[in-house]
C-alpha cells in the first residue's frame, strides 16, 4: 500500500435531528484524500453549461492543500469547478441555476465511519434515555400490558449500570421480566449491542438451557446453582438470531433512517453488523437502491466469527458478489476480538482494578485471528476489527501485520475501531501498517453517572487515559470518527467534533447536570492532552473517512471531478468557539448534486 504520510460511552442526547426524523417509526489523523492533487484549473470545460452554480459561500474544500473557496459549480452530479468567484464567473454565466448561499459555510458531505443500521421498526419499544431501572421496567410493562394480542415482545436499550449489585455487571435478572410477562417470550437488547435480557419464556423459545454451551468470547450468565441468570453477553447474543423480528416495511424504515442522517449532513456511511443480533438489512437497502431511493452511499460488512470462520467467510464472499454497486457495496469483514468495558469483557493487558483475576475475554486465538484477517484481505476486502481493550488492540494489529506479510499485492485499508485503551507502543504500529483508527469521539469525556461508577473502579488509573486521538494524529495515523449508533443515540457529527476538540461535556441535560461554560472545567474533562483541532475533526468525517473506505477518488473533499457531495451549514465551524461547535445546524445536504435534505422544507413538514 502507498498511503501517503501526512504532515459513553452513553451519550443519550435528546432532540437530535436523526431521532426527530425517526420518531414516526418509534425508535486525526492525516489527510489522505487529494494530498498529491494540484489545484484544479478554473478554465477546464468552462464553456460547457453547468447544472448549478453556488456563489457567495465560505467553502472548506478539505483537499490536500486545505484550500478555501468562494464558489462551486456542479455538472452531471460532479464538481466542475471550485474556487474564487472571479475564476468562477464563466461557469456562472452558463449555469442553469445560480444559488446565492449568502455567506454560509460549505463542507464536503460527511461520512459515518461505523454506524449500525437500526430502524426502530425492528423493535416493539425503546428504553433509550430512561434515567432509572424503575423507569425502564415501567416502560416495558406499559407496552406489554397495552399489547396482549402479541405472541412475543422485543425491546431495545436497557442499561445494566442502572441496576444494583451483581446486575450492574451481568445485567438485570430474568425474574424482572417474568413478572411483567410470565406467559410470553420477552427479550430486550442492551443499548450498546453487547447484552440480551430474556425472560424464562424467551429462553425456552430459543432452546437455551443451563446446559447450553456458550460461544467463544460470549457468556450465558448463570446463578450459583447453575440456573439461568437472565442475560447473554457478547458473542452469546448470536443465539437470539432466530427471535422474531418485525421485518415488515424495512425499506421504508431504512429510508426514514437515512433521511435522519441526511439531516445531520451525512452522504456516506459504513455499516457493519452488530454482535449477533444487529444484522445489516441489505435486502432493505437493495430495495431502496432498486427504486433509486438511497440518499447516501452505503458501504457494509459481514461478520466473521471464531467458531464458524469458514462458513462466515463463504457468506461474506456471497455478500460481496451480491452487493457491489456504487450505491451499495460490501467491502469488509468484521471481527470482534473482545467485548466491552460495561461487563468487563474488554480484553486488557493488565487485570481489572476491581477484579484482579479478570483480564477480560476474547473468542480468538492469535493464529486463527491471523488467518481470518488474511483471508478477508485475500478476498479483496478490508478487516474491520472491534477492539476495546489494549490487549485486543495488540491482537488486532498482530493479525493485520500477518495479513500484510502473507497476502501478495494487498492494498486493503484495514481498520480497528473503538480503541478505549491502547498501548503507547502500539500507536506507531497503526501508521506503519497503515491501519485506520476508527474512534468514537462521543465517548471521549468522563460521562456523568458512569465514569465514576463503572470505568474508574474497573480501570483505576487507566480510566484517566482512555481514547487516544492526538497520539494517532501525531503518529501520522488515518483517524476516522464514528458514532456506533445506536450505542450513541445521537450521531450528530458536530457533537463529535466538539467532543474531539474539548474532550469534555457537550450537553448536560440528559444527565441532569449543568452545561459547562469553560472547556477546561475539570469535572468531566478526560485526558485533555489528546484534544485535536477542528480541522482534524472535520477530516475524520470527510477526507480521511473517504480514504479508509476507498472512496477518496469519488468523495470526501470538494475537488473538480469528484462527486458533488456537500453540505451547507449555518456557521463557520472553523471559527466557532469550541463550546459552540455543537450548535451547528445543517441547512442543506447534497448527494451527487441532488439536494437530499432541506432544513426549510423539513421545518414546514413538521409544522
Coordinates of C-alpha atoms in Angstrom, one line a residue:
X1 CA 0.0 0.0 0.0
X2 CA 1.1 3.5 -0.7
X3 CA -0.8 5.6 1.7
X4 CA 0.9 9.0 2.0
X5 CA 2.2 10.1 5.4
X6 CA 0.8 13.5 6.3
X7 CA 2.2 16.4 8.0
X8 CA -20.3 6.7 26.8
X9 CA -19.9 5.6 26.1
X10 CA -23.6 6.6 26.8
X11 CA -24.4 9.9 25.3
X12 CA -28.2 9.9 25.4
X13 CA -28.6 13.3 23.8
X14 CA -32.2 14.1 23.2
X15 CA -33.6 16.1 20.4
X16 CA -31.2 15.2 17.6
X17 CA -32.3 15.5 14.1
X18 CA -32.0 11.8 13.5
X19 CA -34.2 11.0 16.4
X20 CA -36.7 13.5 15.3
X21 CA -36.7 12.1 11.8
X22 CA -37.3 8.6 13.0
X23 CA -39.8 9.5 15.7
X24 CA -42.6 8.4 13.4
X25 CA -41.1 4.9 13.4
X26 CA -41.0 4.6 17.2
X27 CA -37.4 4.3 17.5
X28 CA -7.0 12.7 13.2
X29 CA -5.1 11.6 11.6
X30 CA -3.7 12.9 8.4
X31 CA -5.4 14.0 5.3
X32 CA -5.2 11.2 2.7
X33 CA -7.6 12.4 0.1
X34 CA -6.2 14.7 -2.5
X35 CA -2.8 15.0 -0.9
X36 CA -1.0 14.8 -4.2
X37 CA -3.5 16.8 -6.2
X38 CA -2.7 20.2 -7.7
X39 CA -5.3 22.9 -7.5
X40 CA -7.6 22.3 -10.5
X41 CA -7.7 24.7 -13.4
X42 CA -10.7 27.1 -13.4
X43 CA -10.8 27.0 -17.2
X44 CA -11.5 23.3 -17.7
X45 CA -14.7 22.8 -19.6
X46 CA -15.8 26.3 -18.5
X47 CA -17.7 26.8 -21.7
X48 CA -19.9 23.8 -21.2
X49 CA -23.1 24.7 -19.2
X50 CA -23.3 23.6 -15.6
X51 CA -26.4 22.5 -13.9
X52 CA -25.9 24.7 -10.8
X53 CA -23.5 27.4 -9.6
X54 CA -23.2 28.1 -5.9
X55 CA -21.8 31.5 -5.0
X56 CA -21.1 33.8 -2.1
X57 CA -20.1 31.0 0.1
X58 CA -17.2 30.1 2.5
X59 CA -16.1 26.7 1.3
X60 CA -13.7 24.5 3.1
X61 CA -12.6 22.0 0.4
X62 CA -10.7 19.6 2.8
X63 CA -8.4 18.9 -0.1
X64 CA -4.7 18.2 0.2
X65 CA -3.9 21.9 0.3
X66 CA -6.7 22.8 2.7
X67 CA -8.0 25.3 0.2
X68 CA -10.8 27.7 0.9
X69 CA -13.1 28.8 -1.9
X70 CA -16.0 31.1 -2.6
X71 CA -17.9 29.3 -5.4
X72 CA -18.7 25.8 -6.6
X73 CA -20.2 24.6 -9.9
X74 CA -21.9 21.2 -10.5
X75 CA -22.3 19.4 -13.8
X76 CA -24.0 16.0 -14.1
X77 CA -23.5 15.2 -10.4
X78 CA -19.9 16.1 -10.3
X79 CA -17.9 19.2 -9.3
X80 CA -17.0 21.1 -12.4
X81 CA -15.3 24.0 -10.6
X82 CA -14.4 25.1 -7.0
X83 CA -12.5 28.3 -6.4
X84 CA -12.8 32.1 -6.3
X85 CA -15.8 34.0 -7.5
X86 CA -13.8 35.8 -10.2
X87 CA -12.5 32.5 -11.6
X88 CA -16.0 31.0 -11.5
X89 CA -17.7 33.8 -13.4
X90 CA -17.5 31.8 -16.7
X91 CA -19.4 29.0 -15.0
X92 CA -22.0 31.3 -13.6
X93 CA -22.6 32.8 -17.0
X94 CA -23.7 29.5 -18.4
X95 CA -25.3 28.0 -15.3
X96 CA -28.9 26.7 -15.5
X97 CA -29.3 27.6 -11.9
X98 CA -27.4 30.2 -9.7
X99 CA -27.7 29.8 -5.9
X100 CA -26.7 32.6 -3.6
X101 CA -25.5 31.0 -0.4
X102 CA -25.4 34.3 1.4
X103 CA -22.0 33.8 3.1
X104 CA -22.9 30.4 4.5
X105 CA -20.3 27.7 5.3
X106 CA -19.9 24.7 3.0
X107 CA -18.2 21.4 3.8
X108 CA -17.9 18.1 1.9
X109 CA -20.6 15.6 2.6
X110 CA -19.9 13.9 5.9
X111 CA -19.0 10.2 6.2
X112 CA -20.1 8.0 9.2
X113 CA -17.2 5.6 9.8
X114 CA -19.2 2.9 11.9
X115 CA -22.9 3.0 12.3
X116 CA -25.4 0.2 12.8
X117 CA -28.5 0.2 10.5
X118 CA -31.0 0.2 13.2
X119 CA -34.6 1.1 12.4
X120 CA -37.0 1.5 15.3
X121 CA -39.3 -0.6 13.2
X122 CA -37.3 -3.7 14.3
X123 CA -38.4 -3.3 18.0
X124 CA -41.7 -3.0 19.9
X125 CA -40.3 -0.4 22.3
X126 CA -37.2 1.5 23.2
X127 CA -35.7 2.3 26.6
X128 CA -33.2 4.8 25.4
X129 CA -32.9 7.9 27.6
X130 CA -34.8 6.5 30.6
X131 CA -32.9 7.5 33.7
X132 CA -33.6 4.7 36.2
X133 CA -34.2 1.0 36.3
X134 CA -37.7 1.6 37.6
X135 CA -38.4 3.8 34.6
X136 CA -37.2 1.0 32.2
X137 CA -39.3 -1.6 33.9
X138 CA -42.4 0.6 33.9
X139 CA -41.9 1.3 30.1
X140 CA -41.7 -2.4 29.4
X141 CA -44.7 -3.2 31.5
X142 CA -46.7 -0.4 29.8
X143 CA -46.0 -1.8 26.4
X144 CA -46.7 -5.4 27.3
X145 CA -50.0 -4.5 29.1
X146 CA -51.1 -2.5 26.1
X147 CA -50.5 -5.2 23.6
X148 CA -51.9 -8.5 24.8
X149 CA -52.5 -9.6 21.3
X150 CA -48.8 -10.1 20.5
X151 CA -47.2 -13.5 20.8
X152 CA -43.7 -12.2 21.6
X153 CA -42.2 -8.9 22.7
X154 CA -38.9 -7.3 21.6
X155 CA -37.3 -4.2 23.0
X156 CA -34.0 -2.3 22.9
X157 CA -31.9 -0.1 25.1
X158 CA -31.6 -1.4 28.7
X159 CA -28.6 -0.1 30.7
X160 CA -27.1 -2.6 33.1
X161 CA -25.5 0.3 35.0
X162 CA -28.9 1.4 36.2
X163 CA -29.4 -1.9 38.2
X164 CA -28.0 -2.8 41.6
X165 CA -25.4 -5.3 42.8
X166 CA -24.3 -8.0 40.5
X167 CA -26.8 -6.8 37.9
X168 CA -24.6 -3.8 37.3
X169 CA -22.0 -6.2 35.7
X170 CA -24.1 -9.0 34.4
X171 CA -27.3 -7.2 33.5
X172 CA -30.8 -7.5 35.1
X173 CA -32.2 -10.9 36.0
X174 CA -34.9 -12.8 34.2
X175 CA -37.3 -12.7 37.1
X176 CA -37.8 -9.0 36.5
X177 CA -39.2 -9.7 33.0
X178 CA -41.0 -12.9 34.2
X179 CA -43.1 -10.7 36.5
X180 CA -44.1 -8.5 33.6
X181 CA -44.6 -11.3 31.0
X182 CA -44.9 -14.7 32.6
X183 CA -46.6 -16.5 29.7
X184 CA -45.0 -15.0 26.6
X185 CA -41.4 -14.5 25.4
X186 CA -39.9 -11.1 26.1
X187 CA -36.4 -10.1 25.0
X188 CA -34.6 -6.7 25.4
X189 CA -31.3 -5.9 23.9
X190 CA -28.8 -3.6 25.7
X191 CA -28.2 -0.1 24.4
X192 CA -24.6 -1.0 23.4
X193 CA -25.4 -4.1 21.5
X194 CA -23.4 -6.4 23.8
X195 CA -26.1 -7.8 26.0
X196 CA -29.5 -9.5 25.7
X197 CA -32.0 -9.7 28.6
X198 CA -34.5 -12.6 28.4
X199 CA -37.4 -13.8 30.4
X200 CA -37.9 -17.5 31.0
X201 CA -40.2 -18.0 28.0
X202 CA -37.7 -16.3 25.7
X203 CA -35.0 -18.8 26.8
X204 CA -37.5 -21.6 26.3
X205 CA -38.4 -20.3 22.8
X206 CA -34.7 -20.2 21.8
X207 CA -33.9 -23.5 23.3
X208 CA -31.3 -22.1 25.7
X209 CA -31.0 -24.1 28.9
X210 CA -28.5 -24.2 31.7
X211 CA -26.6 -26.9 29.8
X212 CA -26.3 -24.9 26.6
X213 CA -22.6 -24.2 25.8
X214 CA -21.7 -20.6 25.1
X215 CA -19.9 -19.4 22.1
X216 CA -16.3 -18.3 22.3
X217 CA -16.0 -14.8 23.6
X218 CA -19.5 -14.9 24.9
X219 CA -21.3 -15.9 28.1
X220 CA -24.6 -17.3 29.2
X221 CA -24.8 -15.8 32.7
X222 CA -25.9 -18.3 35.4
X223 CA -26.7 -18.2 39.1
X224 CA -24.6 -20.1 41.7
X225 CA -26.9 -23.0 41.5
X226 CA -26.4 -23.2 37.7
X227 CA -29.8 -21.8 36.7
X228 CA -30.1 -19.1 34.1
X229 CA -29.5 -15.6 35.3
X230 CA -31.3 -13.8 32.5
X231 CA -28.7 -12.3 30.2
X232 CA -26.4 -13.2 27.3
X233 CA -23.2 -11.3 26.8
X234 CA -21.2 -10.6 23.6
X235 CA -21.0 -13.4 21.1
X236 CA -23.6 -15.5 23.0
X237 CA -26.1 -13.0 21.7
X238 CA -25.9 -14.8 18.4
X239 CA -28.2 -17.4 20.0
X240 CA -31.0 -14.8 19.7
X241 CA -30.8 -14.6 15.9
X242 CA -34.0 -16.6 15.5
X243 CA -36.0 -14.5 17.8
X244 CA -39.0 -13.0 15.9
X245 CA -38.2 -9.5 14.5
X246 CA -40.6 -7.3 12.6
X247 CA -39.2 -7.2 9.1
X248 CA -42.2 -5.5 7.5
X249 CA -41.6 -2.3 5.7
X250 CA -37.8 -2.5 6.4
X251 CA -37.0 -0.5 3.3
X252 CA -39.4 2.3 4.3
X253 CA -37.9 2.3 7.8
X254 CA -34.4 2.5 6.4
X255 CA -35.4 5.4 4.1
X256 CA -36.5 7.4 7.1
X257 CA -33.4 6.3 9.0
X258 CA -31.2 7.6 6.1
X259 CA -33.2 10.8 5.9
X260 CA -32.4 11.5 9.5
X261 CA -28.7 11.0 8.7
X262 CA -29.0 13.3 5.7
X263 CA -30.4 15.9 8.1
X264 CA -27.2 15.6 10.1
X265 CA -25.0 16.2 7.0
X266 CA -24.1 12.6 6.1
X267 CA -23.8 11.5 2.5
X268 CA -22.0 8.1 3.0
X269 CA -21.9 5.5 5.8
X270 CA -20.1 2.4 6.7
X271 CA -22.5 0.0 8.4
X272 CA -21.2 -3.3 9.9
X273 CA -23.2 -5.9 11.6
X274 CA -23.7 -5.8 15.4
X275 CA -22.9 -8.5 17.8
X276 CA -25.1 -11.3 16.6
X277 CA -28.4 -9.6 16.7
X278 CA -28.0 -6.5 14.6
X279 CA -27.5 -7.7 11.0
X280 CA -27.2 -5.3 8.2
X281 CA -30.6 -5.2 6.4
X282 CA -29.0 -5.5 2.9
X283 CA -32.2 -6.6 1.2
X284 CA -33.9 -3.4 2.5
X285 CA -31.1 -1.3 1.2
X286 CA -31.2 -3.1 -2.1
X287 CA -34.9 -2.4 -2.4
X288 CA -34.2 1.3 -1.9
X289 CA -31.4 1.2 -4.4
X290 CA -33.7 -0.5 -7.0
X291 CA -36.2 2.2 -6.7
X292 CA -33.5 4.9 -6.7
X293 CA -34.3 5.7 -3.1
X294 CA -30.8 5.5 -1.5
X295 CA -30.0 9.0 -0.3
X296 CA -26.4 8.1 0.5
X297 CA -23.6 5.7 -0.3
X298 CA -23.8 2.6 1.8
X299 CA -20.7 0.5 2.5
X300 CA -21.1 -2.6 4.6
X301 CA -19.6 -5.6 6.1
X302 CA -20.3 -9.2 7.0
X303 CA -19.4 -10.9 10.3
X304 CA -16.5 -13.3 10.7
X305 CA -16.5 -15.4 14.0
X306 CA -14.0 -17.8 15.5
X307 CA -16.4 -20.7 15.8
X308 CA -17.6 -20.8 12.2
X309 CA -14.9 -18.9 10.4
X310 CA -15.0 -20.8 7.1
X311 CA -18.8 -20.6 6.9
X312 CA -18.7 -16.9 7.7
X313 CA -16.0 -16.3 5.0
X314 CA -18.1 -18.1 2.5
X315 CA -21.2 -16.0 3.4
X316 CA -19.1 -12.8 3.2
X317 CA -17.9 -13.7 -0.3
X318 CA -21.6 -14.2 -1.3
X319 CA -22.5 -10.8 0.1
X320 CA -19.6 -9.2 -1.7
X321 CA -20.8 -10.6 -5.0
X322 CA -24.4 -9.7 -4.4
X323 CA -23.9 -6.2 -3.2
X324 CA -21.3 -4.5 -5.4
X325 CA -22.7 -1.2 -6.8
X326 CA -21.7 2.4 -6.3
X327 CA -24.8 2.9 -4.1
X328 CA -24.5 -0.3 -2.0
X329 CA -21.3 -2.3 -1.6
X330 CA -20.0 -4.9 0.8
X331 CA -16.3 -4.1 1.4
X332 CA -15.3 -5.6 4.8
X333 CA -15.3 -8.5 7.2
X334 CA -16.0 -7.5 10.8
X335 CA -14.2 -9.3 13.6
X336 CA -15.0 -9.0 17.3
X337 CA -11.7 -9.5 19.2
X338 CA -13.1 -8.7 22.6
X339 CA -16.2 -7.4 24.4
X340 CA -16.9 -4.2 26.1
X341 CA -16.0 -2.4 29.3
X342 CA -19.5 -2.4 30.7
X343 CA -19.4 -6.1 31.6
X344 CA -15.6 -6.2 31.9
X345 CA -15.3 -8.4 28.8
X346 CA -12.9 -6.0 27.1
X347 CA -9.5 -7.7 26.8
X348 CA -6.8 -5.9 28.9
X349 CA -3.1 -6.4 29.2
X350 CA -3.4 -5.9 33.0
X351 CA -6.3 -7.1 35.1
X352 CA -9.3 -5.1 36.0
X353 CA -8.8 -3.0 39.1
X354 CA -11.9 -4.2 40.8
X355 CA -11.4 -7.8 39.8
X356 CA -7.7 -8.7 39.8
X357 CA -8.4 -12.2 38.5
X358 CA -10.1 -10.9 35.3
X359 CA -8.4 -9.7 32.2
X360 CA -11.5 -9.7 30.0
X361 CA -12.3 -12.1 27.2
X362 CA -11.6 -12.9 23.6
X363 CA -13.1 -15.5 21.4
X364 CA -10.0 -15.8 19.3
X365 CA -6.6 -17.5 19.5
X366 CA -3.9 -15.4 17.7
X367 CA -3.2 -17.8 14.8
X368 CA -6.9 -18.3 13.8
X369 CA -7.3 -14.5 14.0
X370 CA -4.3 -14.0 11.8
X371 CA -5.7 -16.4 9.2
X372 CA -9.1 -14.8 9.3
X373 CA -7.7 -11.3 8.7
X374 CA -5.5 -12.7 5.8
X375 CA -8.5 -14.5 4.3
X376 CA -10.6 -11.3 4.4
X377 CA -7.8 -9.4 2.6
X378 CA -7.2 -12.2 0.2
X379 CA -10.9 -11.9 -0.8
X380 CA -10.4 -8.3 -1.7
X381 CA -12.0 -6.8 1.5
X382 CA -10.7 -4.9 4.5
X383 CA -10.7 -6.3 8.0
X384 CA -12.7 -4.1 10.4
X385 CA -11.8 -5.2 13.9
X386 CA -13.6 -4.4 17.1
X387 CA -11.1 -3.9 19.9
X388 CA -11.9 -2.0 23.2
X389 CA -9.1 -3.2 25.5
X390 CA -5.4 -2.7 24.9
X391 CA -4.6 -6.4 24.6
X392 CA -7.4 -6.8 22.0
X393 CA -5.9 -3.9 20.0
X394 CA -2.5 -5.6 20.0
X395 CA -4.1 -8.8 18.8
X396 CA -5.8 -6.9 16.0
X397 CA -2.6 -5.3 14.9
X398 CA -0.7 -8.6 15.0
X399 CA -3.4 -10.1 12.8
X400 CA -3.2 -7.3 10.3
X401 CA 0.6 -7.4 10.3
X402 CA 0.4 -11.1 9.5
X403 CA -2.0 -10.4 6.6
X404 CA 0.3 -7.7 5.3
X405 CA 3.1 -10.1 5.2
X406 CA 1.2 -13.0 3.7
X407 CA -1.2 -11.6 1.2
X408 CA 0.6 -10.6 -2.1
X409 CA -0.3 -7.2 -3.5
X410 CA -2.6 -6.5 -0.6
X411 CA -3.8 -2.9 -0.7
X412 CA -6.8 -3.3 1.7
X413 CA -7.3 -0.5 4.2
X414 CA -7.8 -2.4 7.4
X415 CA -9.2 -0.7 10.5
X416 CA -9.5 -1.2 14.2
X417 CA -12.4 0.5 15.9
X418 CA -13.4 1.8 19.4
X419 CA -9.9 1.9 20.9
X420 CA -10.7 2.7 24.5
X421 CA -7.3 1.6 25.8
X422 CA -4.2 1.5 23.5
X423 CA -0.7 0.6 24.5
X424 CA 1.7 3.5 23.8
X425 CA 4.0 1.3 21.7
X426 CA 1.0 0.2 19.5
X427 CA 0.2 3.7 18.3
X428 CA 3.0 4.0 15.8
X429 CA 2.2 0.5 14.5
X430 CA -1.1 1.9 13.2
X431 CA 0.9 4.2 10.9
X432 CA 3.5 1.5 10.0
X433 CA 0.8 -1.0 9.0
X434 CA -1.5 1.8 7.5
X435 CA -4.3 0.7 9.8
X436 CA -7.2 3.2 10.2
X437 CA -8.0 4.2 13.7
X438 CA -11.8 4.4 13.9
X439 CA -12.6 6.4 17.0
X440 CA -15.8 7.3 18.8
X441 CA -15.4 10.9 20.0
X442 CA -18.8 10.9 21.5
X443 CA -17.4 8.8 24.4
X444 CA -14.3 10.9 25.0
X445 CA -15.2 12.5 28.3
X446 CA -15.9 11.5 31.8
X447 CA -19.6 10.7 31.5
X448 CA -21.7 11.7 34.5
X449 CA -23.1 8.7 36.4
X450 CA -20.9 6.3 34.5
X451 CA -17.3 7.2 34.6
X452 CA -17.2 7.3 38.4
X453 CA -19.5 4.3 38.9
X454 CA -18.1 2.0 36.3
X455 CA -14.9 3.0 34.3
X456 CA -12.9 4.4 37.2
X457 CA -13.5 1.4 39.5
X458 CA -12.9 -1.1 36.7
X459 CA -9.7 0.5 35.3
X460 CA -8.2 2.5 38.2
X461 CA -5.6 5.0 36.9
X462 CA -6.1 3.8 33.4
X463 CA -9.5 5.4 33.4
X464 CA -7.8 8.8 33.2
X465 CA -6.1 7.9 29.9
X466 CA -8.8 6.4 27.7
X467 CA -9.5 7.0 24.0
X468 CA -6.3 8.5 22.5
X469 CA -6.8 10.8 19.5
X470 CA -4.0 13.3 19.2
X471 CA -1.5 10.5 19.7
X472 CA -2.8 8.9 16.5
X473 CA -2.6 12.3 14.7
X474 CA 1.0 12.9 15.8
X475 CA 2.0 9.4 14.6
X476 CA 0.5 10.0 11.1
X477 CA -2.3 7.6 11.5
X478 CA -5.5 7.9 9.5
X479 CA -8.1 8.9 12.0
X480 CA -11.8 8.4 11.3
X481 CA -14.8 9.3 13.5
X482 CA -17.9 7.3 14.1
X483 CA -20.9 7.2 16.4
X484 CA -21.5 3.4 16.7
X485 CA -25.2 4.4 16.7
X486 CA -27.4 3.3 18.4
X487 CA -24.7 2.9 21.2
X488 CA -24.5 6.6 20.8
X489 CA -28.1 7.6 20.5
X490 CA -27.4 10.9 18.8
X491 CA -24.9 10.6 15.9
X492 CA -24.8 14.4 15.3
X493 CA -21.3 14.9 13.9
X494 CA -20.9 18.4 15.3
X495 CA -21.3 17.0 18.8
X496 CA -18.5 14.6 17.9
X497 CA -16.4 17.5 16.6
X498 CA -16.9 19.4 19.9
X499 CA -16.0 16.3 21.9
X500 CA -12.8 15.9 19.9
X501 CA -11.8 19.5 20.4
X502 CA -12.8 19.8 24.1
X503 CA -12.8 16.2 25.4
X504 CA -15.4 17.5 27.8
X505 CA -19.2 17.5 28.4
X506 CA -21.2 18.7 25.4
X507 CA -24.7 18.6 26.8
X508 CA -25.6 18.3 30.5
X509 CA -29.3 18.0 30.0
X510 CA -29.5 14.2 29.5
X511 CA -27.6 13.7 32.8
X512 CA -29.5 16.4 34.7
X513 CA -26.2 18.4 35.3
X514 CA -25.4 22.0 34.3
X515 CA -23.7 22.6 31.0
X516 CA -20.1 23.6 31.3
X517 CA -19.0 27.2 30.5
X518 CA -15.3 26.5 30.3
X519 CA -13.8 23.7 28.1
X520 CA -11.2 23.2 30.9
X521 CA -13.8 22.6 33.6
X522 CA -12.3 19.6 35.3
X523 CA -15.5 17.8 36.3
X524 CA -15.9 15.8 33.1
X525 CA -12.6 16.5 31.3
X526 CA -10.9 13.4 30.0
X527 CA -7.2 13.4 29.1
X528 CA -7.0 16.9 27.6
X529 CA -3.6 16.3 26.1
X530 CA -5.5 14.1 23.5
X531 CA -7.5 17.0 22.1
X532 CA -7.4 17.6 18.4
X533 CA -8.1 20.7 16.4
X534 CA -11.3 21.3 14.5
X535 CA -9.7 20.7 11.1
X536 CA -8.6 17.2 12.1
X537 CA -12.1 16.5 13.4
X538 CA -13.6 17.6 10.1
X539 CA -11.2 15.5 8.2
X540 CA -12.1 12.5 10.3
X541 CA -15.6 12.8 8.9
X542 CA -14.6 13.6 5.3
X543 CA -11.2 13.1 3.5
X544 CA -9.8 10.5 5.9
X545 CA -13.0 8.6 6.2
X546 CA -13.2 8.6 2.4
X547 CA -9.7 7.2 2.1
X548 CA -10.5 4.5 4.7
X549 CA -13.5 3.2 2.7
X550 CA -11.6 3.5 -0.7
X551 CA -14.0 6.4 -1.7
X552 CA -11.2 9.0 -1.9
X553 CA -11.3 9.1 -5.7
X554 CA -15.0 10.0 -5.5
X555 CA -15.9 11.9 -2.4
X556 CA -14.5 13.3 0.9
X557 CA -13.2 16.6 -0.5
X558 CA -14.5 19.2 -2.8
X559 CA -12.4 19.0 -5.9
X560 CA -13.0 19.0 -9.7
X561 CA -14.1 15.7 -11.0
X562 CA -15.3 14.3 -7.6
X563 CA -19.0 13.8 -6.8
X564 CA -20.9 16.9 -5.7
X565 CA -21.4 15.7 -2.2
X566 CA -21.6 18.8 0.1
X567 CA -23.4 20.4 2.9
X568 CA -24.4 23.9 3.8
X569 CA -24.4 24.8 7.5
X570 CA -25.3 27.9 9.4
X571 CA -21.9 28.8 10.9
X572 CA -18.2 28.8 10.0
X573 CA -17.2 25.8 12.1
X574 CA -13.5 26.6 11.7
X575 CA -14.1 29.9 13.5
X576 CA -16.7 28.7 16.1
X577 CA -15.9 28.8 19.8
X578 CA -15.1 25.3 21.0
X579 CA -18.3 25.1 23.1
X580 CA -20.4 26.4 20.3
X581 CA -19.5 23.8 17.7
X582 CA -22.4 21.5 18.7
X583 CA -24.8 24.3 17.8
X584 CA -24.0 24.0 14.1
X585 CA -27.2 23.3 12.1
X586 CA -27.2 21.7 8.6
X587 CA -29.3 23.8 6.2
X588 CA -28.9 21.6 3.1
X589 CA -27.3 18.3 2.1
X590 CA -26.4 17.4 -1.5
X591 CA -25.5 13.9 -2.8
X592 CA -24.1 13.9 -6.4
X593 CA -25.5 17.4 -6.9
X594 CA -29.0 16.5 -5.8
X595 CA -30.5 18.0 -2.6
X596 CA -31.4 15.2 -0.3
X597 CA -32.2 17.4 2.8
X598 CA -33.5 20.9 3.0
X599 CA -34.0 22.4 6.5
X600 CA -36.7 24.8 5.4
X601 CA -38.7 22.1 3.8
X602 CA -38.3 19.8 6.8
X603 CA -39.5 22.6 9.1
X604 CA -42.6 23.1 7.0
X605 CA -43.4 19.4 7.1
X606 CA -43.1 19.4 10.9
X607 CA -45.2 22.5 11.5

